[in-house]
XYZ file of C-alpha atoms in Angstrom:
527
model
C 98.350 127.953 122.196
C 98.639 125.529 125.412
C 102.687 124.306 124.949
C 102.521 121.306 126.670
C 99.735 122.272 129.239
C 97.752 118.560 128.178
C 101.073 116.174 129.132
C 100.133 115.980 132.962
C 97.765 114.366 132.117
C 98.691 112.174 129.425
C 101.443 111.348 131.814
C 98.671 110.502 134.884
C 97.501 108.475 132.088
C 100.684 106.589 131.524
C 100.975 105.709 134.942
C 97.579 103.884 135.147
C 98.167 101.695 132.447
C 101.566 100.538 133.727
C 103.491 102.131 130.541
C 106.719 102.786 132.839
C 108.342 105.978 131.542
C 112.054 105.766 132.127
C 112.881 109.444 131.021
C 111.488 112.809 129.996
C 113.352 115.920 128.506
C 111.731 119.327 127.117
C 115.352 120.354 126.053
C 116.710 117.701 124.103
C 114.470 117.211 120.826
C 113.051 121.294 121.447
C 110.239 122.306 120.543
C 109.385 118.293 120.671
C 108.920 116.803 124.222
C 111.109 113.432 124.438
C 109.908 110.684 126.613
C 112.015 107.298 126.844
C 109.663 104.013 127.691
C 110.714 100.660 127.213
C 110.039 98.683 124.487
C 107.762 96.255 125.810
C 105.422 99.296 126.561
C 105.692 100.282 123.129
C 102.617 99.229 122.213
C 100.439 100.085 125.152
C 101.644 103.890 125.242
C 100.419 104.400 121.700
C 96.980 102.785 123.276
C 96.933 105.493 125.583
C 98.003 108.136 123.200
C 95.464 107.691 120.537
C 92.748 107.260 123.387
C 93.322 110.428 124.582
C 93.303 111.933 121.067
C 97.138 112.246 120.151
C 97.669 112.088 115.974
C 100.714 110.100 114.862
C 102.770 111.555 113.487
C 105.973 109.465 112.500
C 108.148 106.523 113.021
C 112.024 106.041 112.357
C 114.872 103.568 113.669
C 118.900 104.915 113.552
C 121.812 101.899 114.650
C 123.741 103.044 117.717
C 125.776 100.282 117.769
C 124.917 96.943 118.930
C 121.041 98.211 119.585
C 118.583 99.784 117.003
C 116.891 103.192 118.432
C 113.416 103.617 117.825
C 111.598 106.909 117.717
C 107.948 107.952 116.782
C 106.383 111.182 116.939
C 102.779 112.008 117.884
C 100.780 115.342 117.965
C 98.342 117.313 120.041
C 97.134 120.470 120.064
C 100.443 121.621 117.839
C 102.797 120.241 120.368
C 105.208 117.009 119.510
C 105.934 114.320 121.476
C 108.753 112.102 120.606
C 108.709 108.418 122.036
C 111.599 106.620 122.301
C 113.180 103.468 122.788
C 115.770 100.362 122.231
C 115.720 96.934 120.544
C 118.859 95.314 120.916
C 120.233 94.744 116.992
C 120.664 90.803 117.093
C 116.457 90.649 117.395
C 114.617 94.011 117.275
C 111.074 93.076 117.834
C 108.292 96.270 119.197
C 105.013 95.651 119.239
C 103.582 97.469 116.572
C 101.460 100.954 117.169
C 99.502 100.187 114.006
C 96.910 98.567 115.997
C 95.826 101.718 117.630
C 97.289 104.436 114.262
C 96.792 102.582 110.833
C 98.759 105.749 109.336
C 101.026 103.711 110.695
C 101.136 100.925 108.405
C 103.324 101.737 106.010
C 106.076 103.843 107.997
C 106.612 100.611 109.735
C 107.029 98.491 106.973
C 109.160 100.722 105.964
C 111.136 100.502 109.252
C 110.740 97.123 108.667
C 112.250 96.422 105.407
C 115.049 98.912 105.766
C 116.175 98.658 109.589
C 114.703 94.854 110.213
C 112.602 95.875 113.041
C 109.683 92.920 113.518
C 106.848 94.565 115.105
C 105.409 91.596 116.500
C 101.566 92.063 115.902
C 101.119 93.830 112.419
C 98.171 93.208 111.095
C 100.836 93.281 107.271
C 104.038 91.843 107.448
C 104.513 92.532 103.871
C 107.130 94.377 102.318
C 106.463 97.233 101.533
C 109.825 99.928 100.779
C 111.793 97.170 99.563
C 110.461 95.284 96.939
C 112.556 91.966 95.752
C 115.883 94.652 95.194
C 117.702 93.472 98.520
C 118.044 89.890 100.032
C 115.415 88.911 102.766
C 118.185 89.561 105.419
C 120.016 92.955 104.551
C 118.655 95.512 105.411
C 120.065 99.029 103.837
C 119.697 101.345 106.477
C 122.102 98.976 108.946
C 125.585 100.161 109.662
C 127.548 97.214 108.276
C 124.918 97.561 104.500
C 127.611 99.761 102.116
C 125.512 102.175 99.457
C 128.223 101.204 97.184
C 126.228 97.148 97.476
C 124.530 97.247 93.946
C 120.671 95.844 94.572
C 119.611 92.850 92.752
C 118.618 92.239 89.527
C 115.121 94.051 89.266
C 112.266 91.237 88.691
C 108.869 91.010 88.626
C 107.872 90.521 91.788
C 105.757 87.337 92.461
C 105.342 86.830 96.166
C 103.440 90.099 97.227
C 99.389 89.172 97.332
C 97.348 91.844 96.596
C 93.326 91.513 98.265
C 91.900 89.543 96.055
C 87.741 90.062 95.254
C 85.299 87.092 94.140
C 82.004 87.300 93.167
C 79.696 87.548 90.210
C 81.102 90.442 87.921
C 83.663 91.428 89.952
C 86.891 92.255 88.138
C 90.143 93.311 88.380
C 92.236 96.275 86.606
C 95.471 96.743 87.445
C 96.526 100.721 86.566
C 100.834 100.966 86.481
C 103.209 101.467 87.949
C 103.896 102.926 85.001
C 101.289 105.781 83.277
C 100.319 107.270 80.164
C 101.353 110.628 81.218
C 104.535 112.693 82.655
C 104.256 111.486 86.139
C 105.695 109.048 89.084
C 105.783 105.246 88.815
C 103.187 103.603 91.582
C 100.488 100.771 91.145
C 96.861 100.728 91.796
C 94.981 97.718 91.840
C 91.567 98.428 91.542
C 88.407 95.614 92.092
C 84.716 96.911 90.914
C 81.750 95.456 89.813
C 80.553 97.200 86.369
C 82.261 101.043 87.144
C 82.131 100.853 90.432
C 84.807 100.648 92.338
C 85.026 97.784 95.237
C 88.290 98.278 96.800
C 92.084 99.697 95.742
C 95.419 98.952 96.701
C 98.353 100.785 96.335
C 101.651 99.587 96.371
C 104.327 102.406 95.904
C 108.355 102.362 96.134
C 109.043 102.679 92.524
C 111.133 105.852 93.285
C 113.109 104.824 95.902
C 116.584 106.720 95.577
C 118.097 105.580 98.859
C 117.388 109.292 100.639
C 117.640 108.405 104.330
C 121.447 106.195 103.174
C 122.695 108.620 100.566
C 122.525 111.211 103.502
C 124.802 109.414 105.663
C 128.615 111.101 106.043
C 126.912 114.709 104.246
C 127.631 118.001 105.254
C 125.334 120.017 106.439
C 125.066 122.122 103.122
C 125.165 118.716 101.292
C 122.368 117.629 103.524
C 120.238 120.522 103.061
C 120.379 120.005 98.689
C 119.532 116.534 99.128
C 116.064 117.215 101.410
C 115.234 119.600 98.631
C 115.485 116.842 96.276
C 113.239 114.792 98.878
C 110.067 116.091 96.877
C 110.950 118.539 93.674
C 107.357 119.584 94.079
C 108.257 120.528 98.059
C 111.630 121.029 97.360
C 111.682 124.917 99.514
C 109.466 122.812 102.746
C 111.793 119.574 102.647
C 114.947 122.009 102.660
C 113.622 124.326 105.129
C 112.860 121.487 107.400
C 115.698 119.547 107.072
C 117.396 123.094 107.816
C 115.364 123.944 110.890
C 116.348 120.907 112.116
C 119.968 120.825 111.811
C 120.424 124.502 113.060
C 118.023 123.310 116.030
C 121.154 120.932 116.892
C 123.803 123.026 116.236
C 121.909 126.187 118.727
C 121.495 128.613 115.887
C 119.591 131.748 115.467
C 118.411 132.723 111.580
C 118.280 136.018 111.394
C 114.868 137.718 111.284
C 115.431 138.714 106.899
C 116.147 135.268 106.610
C 113.068 133.836 108.439
C 111.495 136.540 106.716
C 112.268 135.470 103.004
C 111.958 131.650 104.114
C 108.203 131.937 103.996
C 108.470 134.008 100.841
C 109.832 131.295 98.929
C 106.914 128.525 101.644
C 104.226 130.720 100.574
C 105.293 131.321 96.875
C 105.861 127.304 96.412
C 102.446 126.970 98.114
C 100.810 128.882 95.661
C 102.267 127.985 92.369
C 101.429 123.988 93.338
C 97.955 124.929 94.210
C 97.505 126.745 90.992
C 98.604 123.779 88.833
C 95.931 121.409 90.734
C 92.956 123.808 90.810
C 93.598 123.743 87.027
C 95.073 119.374 86.910
C 91.639 118.473 89.207
C 89.554 120.663 86.315
C 91.425 118.684 83.730
C 90.783 115.860 84.830
C 86.813 116.275 83.859
C 87.458 117.911 81.205
C 87.222 121.867 81.640
C 90.200 122.926 79.911
C 89.703 126.241 80.043
C 90.562 126.493 83.415
C 93.088 124.251 83.367
C 94.606 126.883 80.358
C 93.723 129.835 82.861
C 95.435 128.502 86.434
C 98.183 126.802 84.266
C 98.850 130.225 82.275
C 99.180 130.973 86.206
C 101.380 128.822 86.750
C 103.648 129.580 84.812
C 103.884 133.701 85.450
C 104.361 132.531 88.535
C 107.170 130.517 88.123
C 109.104 133.313 85.710
C 108.788 135.761 88.299
C 110.650 133.022 90.798
C 113.317 132.556 88.255
C 113.742 136.282 87.748
C 114.254 137.115 91.795
C 115.144 133.890 92.849
C 116.913 132.184 90.175
C 114.977 129.368 90.010
C 111.931 128.775 88.850
C 110.988 126.302 91.932
C 113.454 127.563 93.968
C 115.438 124.567 94.963
C 119.137 125.296 96.641
C 117.327 129.180 97.499
C 117.768 127.629 101.720
C 120.384 126.888 103.315
C 121.944 125.723 106.696
C 121.921 129.190 108.807
C 119.421 131.308 106.032
C 119.245 131.615 102.845
C 121.359 131.564 99.665
C 120.802 134.537 98.114
C 118.928 138.277 99.459
C 116.465 139.714 97.618
C 117.611 143.610 95.744
C 114.905 145.966 96.779
C 113.978 145.923 92.727
C 113.636 141.679 93.415
C 111.000 142.448 96.353
C 109.100 145.474 94.115
C 108.682 142.572 91.323
C 107.193 140.195 93.419
C 105.051 142.516 95.514
C 103.532 144.417 91.837
C 102.870 140.306 91.071
C 100.046 140.151 93.962
C 97.258 141.850 92.923
C 97.837 141.422 88.956
C 97.113 137.432 90.802
C 94.588 138.741 93.480
C 92.214 140.107 89.739
C 92.584 137.181 87.731
C 91.808 134.898 90.227
C 88.061 137.317 91.284
C 87.216 136.905 88.094
C 87.710 132.848 88.036
C 86.833 132.100 91.147
C 83.310 132.797 90.455
C 83.274 130.481 87.455
C 84.396 128.060 89.315
C 81.835 128.319 92.297
C 78.880 128.750 90.142
C 79.567 126.319 86.711
C 76.805 123.424 87.489
C 78.485 120.919 85.112
C 82.041 120.888 87.111
C 79.579 121.262 91.113
C 78.359 117.723 89.489
C 81.691 115.687 89.165
C 82.892 117.585 92.211
C 80.864 117.445 94.866
C 80.134 114.276 96.747
C 82.777 112.776 94.633
C 85.855 110.523 96.375
C 84.238 111.323 100.018
C 86.865 111.306 103.093
C 84.885 110.969 106.313
C 86.369 113.202 109.397
C 87.004 109.884 110.991
C 88.268 107.789 108.399
C 90.913 111.161 107.609
C 91.617 111.899 111.940
C 92.454 107.790 112.418
C 94.579 107.858 109.049
C 96.390 111.431 110.362
C 96.048 113.364 106.958
C 96.953 116.370 106.679
C 97.126 119.984 105.242
C 94.350 120.580 102.740
C 93.016 116.406 102.732
C 93.072 116.725 106.348
C 91.781 120.239 106.109
C 88.328 119.282 103.981
C 87.457 116.866 106.189
C 87.698 118.322 109.322
C 90.766 118.152 110.264
C 92.224 121.682 111.970
C 95.698 121.557 112.340
C 98.529 124.093 110.583
C 101.597 124.449 112.260
C 101.869 128.131 111.120
C 98.774 128.800 113.301
C 99.027 125.943 116.361
C 102.883 126.179 116.307
C 103.785 128.778 114.738
C 107.957 129.274 113.867
C 109.566 132.417 113.098
C 108.441 134.220 111.004
C 105.253 132.722 111.411
C 105.372 133.702 115.027
C 104.740 137.335 114.081
C 101.935 136.936 111.458
C 97.894 135.908 111.035
C 97.820 133.058 109.792
C 94.149 131.799 109.245
C 93.700 128.082 107.954
C 90.479 127.619 105.613
C 88.280 124.164 107.356
C 85.597 122.294 105.627
C 83.343 119.468 106.700
C 82.093 117.457 103.122
C 85.533 115.566 102.990
C 84.482 115.179 98.807
C 86.551 116.857 95.761
C 85.128 119.884 95.831
C 86.291 121.089 99.211
C 90.005 119.917 98.764
C 90.015 122.349 95.634
C 88.281 124.690 97.871
C 90.837 124.050 100.546
C 93.223 125.157 98.122
C 91.881 127.914 96.477
C 91.194 129.794 99.933
C 94.875 129.012 100.964
C 95.987 130.866 97.548
C 94.716 133.889 99.021
C 95.728 134.002 102.600
C 99.150 132.776 100.453
C 99.008 136.065 99.042
C 97.539 138.219 102.415
C 100.913 136.764 103.554
C 103.347 137.748 100.772
C 101.887 141.151 101.130
C 103.069 141.276 104.804
C 106.192 139.735 104.335
C 107.220 142.244 101.304
C 105.997 145.108 102.953
C 108.034 145.084 106.345
C 111.192 142.971 105.089
C 113.857 143.167 107.955
C 117.271 144.463 107.267
C 119.620 142.723 107.921
C 121.947 139.804 106.768
C 120.516 136.635 105.439
C 122.878 134.166 106.112
C 125.091 133.472 109.925
C 128.027 130.966 109.211
C 127.651 127.849 110.140
C 129.294 125.862 112.877
C 129.040 121.809 113.131
C 127.536 120.924 116.176
C 129.022 118.334 118.705
C 128.695 114.133 117.363
C 125.603 113.031 118.448
C 123.026 116.311 118.654
C 120.228 116.163 117.192
C 117.303 117.471 116.167
C 114.122 118.109 114.627
C 112.310 120.287 111.919
C 108.960 120.932 111.401
C 106.889 123.075 109.334
C 103.930 123.063 107.214
C 104.681 122.246 103.724
C 102.231 123.156 100.861
C 100.713 119.043 101.122
C 100.473 119.550 105.111
C 103.464 118.768 107.879
C 106.744 118.068 107.174
C 109.010 116.230 109.821
C 112.739 116.097 109.497
C 114.733 114.108 112.020
C 118.551 114.992 111.895
C 121.494 113.748 114.301
C 125.257 114.677 113.591
C 128.030 112.129 113.486
C 132.035 113.140 113.993
C 133.242 115.858 112.320
C 129.688 117.354 111.872
C 128.544 114.856 109.135
C 125.684 113.608 109.025
C 124.331 110.502 110.715
C 121.029 110.021 110.905
C 118.554 111.733 108.079
C 114.675 110.888 108.532
C 112.420 113.422 106.329
C 108.579 112.346 106.466
C 106.377 113.736 104.054
C 102.501 114.376 104.277
C 102.231 111.962 101.526
C 102.683 108.875 103.818
C 99.022 109.364 105.219
C 97.893 111.292 102.630
C 98.048 108.286 100.287
C 96.687 105.754 102.066
C 93.027 108.124 102.082
C 93.137 107.988 98.274
C 91.943 104.130 98.697
C 89.229 104.698 101.172
C 87.586 108.356 99.332
C 87.558 105.973 96.280
C 84.794 103.014 97.636
C 81.700 103.667 95.934
C 82.812 105.235 93.515
C 82.936 104.622 89.695
C 86.223 104.397 87.701
C 86.400 106.914 85.713
C 86.384 109.565 88.613
C 89.560 107.854 89.849
C 92.108 110.417 87.955
C 89.907 113.510 89.558
C 90.016 111.548 93.315
C 93.758 110.641 92.762
C 94.379 114.359 91.501
C 92.909 116.021 94.377
C 95.016 114.360 96.359
C 98.102 114.703 94.759
C 100.172 112.537 96.766
C 104.285 112.832 95.949
C 105.100 109.549 95.338
C 108.744 110.608 95.427
C 108.167 111.958 99.112
C 107.271 108.789 100.344
C 109.388 106.140 98.394
C 112.642 108.177 100.444
């Protein structure tokens, strides 16, 4: 890939548009390139980047004495660029990037809620993450806010004004936050006529856990455990991204065998979740036979995880400097020998999924997300790939051990539920191929190097391709090797808003299958 051979052109455009780049660095947050700009140029820098074709990839803030440091990530051709500026803590005001990147909407509101930053021309100033649990003048991620501060008593949220629809026959359906199933909470407000959905508005944040706040003061191993709990079904990928960020900050190189084992765990996590989702999509259109078959396959897969890796979901397998435990020769053989039976089962089941008229009738042309919508929101993973967004970090900016592997990435254009399921189906097969190579060529040697805490102020960026899409983790160390700032960005931040768009014009009974085809993480978003 290019690796920043496009950056000079973007810098020239910044110069033309009078966006002053005060300082740039290719080393401080490598592999990302850091650009420091003035706060007054924050919005214009996003406008130029959007016109250039950059994808918006996240924003976070951190307090430094009497100022707030704001960082926004952009991506282009697999490379990542970090824009950074500072605003005074006493008057933290900044132009919004949402007018140029709709996917920035909720994350800027999160920064507003947690740090008190006012985004001057943001189209939607409503609270997003805090609901009513903190007073309006209290900001949980500022240094004067103790983690021991008790939130206000829970109360109905009376001042959150949902979009209203008026007209003959129009009505409203509130769904959640408590659902008729063992899932996490989230509120969905529908406006409909008959069975046709006119509008959907989401309200999330009900499983806010204070991840960013309780990360402060932890040691490296404590942060890795916390990262593994950002979203339980992505425990491997979030832990990997956090450890990668810490290792880059500490200039630690992970042994080749540990790198390969991390990828083994990651591909096993991808396969397990895709198997579960394929079955669940079928279940949402009453194809119970397929649900049971894929639930059975997933269960067998998870049992091998437990037997060989010590945990069904592979929790706490990745630690700073490597992995927590090695695989014995017998365990490698067991994991390798599970690949072919799964392939044979899928070879029998996939043709049924591909040639089942009633299934096709429910999935094809249902919940269509156009390529333009996906691009504007910055959709990731199977949601983006089903709508023509050809991005996969393992291929586009490969990190070890993917830098020595061929990583295919399926791409579809129809953007419907069927395409989102087909991406998963193909990725399961691709991950099985990767597992064969990884297990057959597993290097010898150590699986962990001793952790050495970096100097205070050291920072690092972790970027991995999770099973839902790209995960970004930012880490800054404070004194004594303790964490001063941790921000994990799950791909669900960009995929949840897609659900609001793709449901338009569909019937209310198709919402469950549309929702499952996106399968955003409540926990990964709510932090």
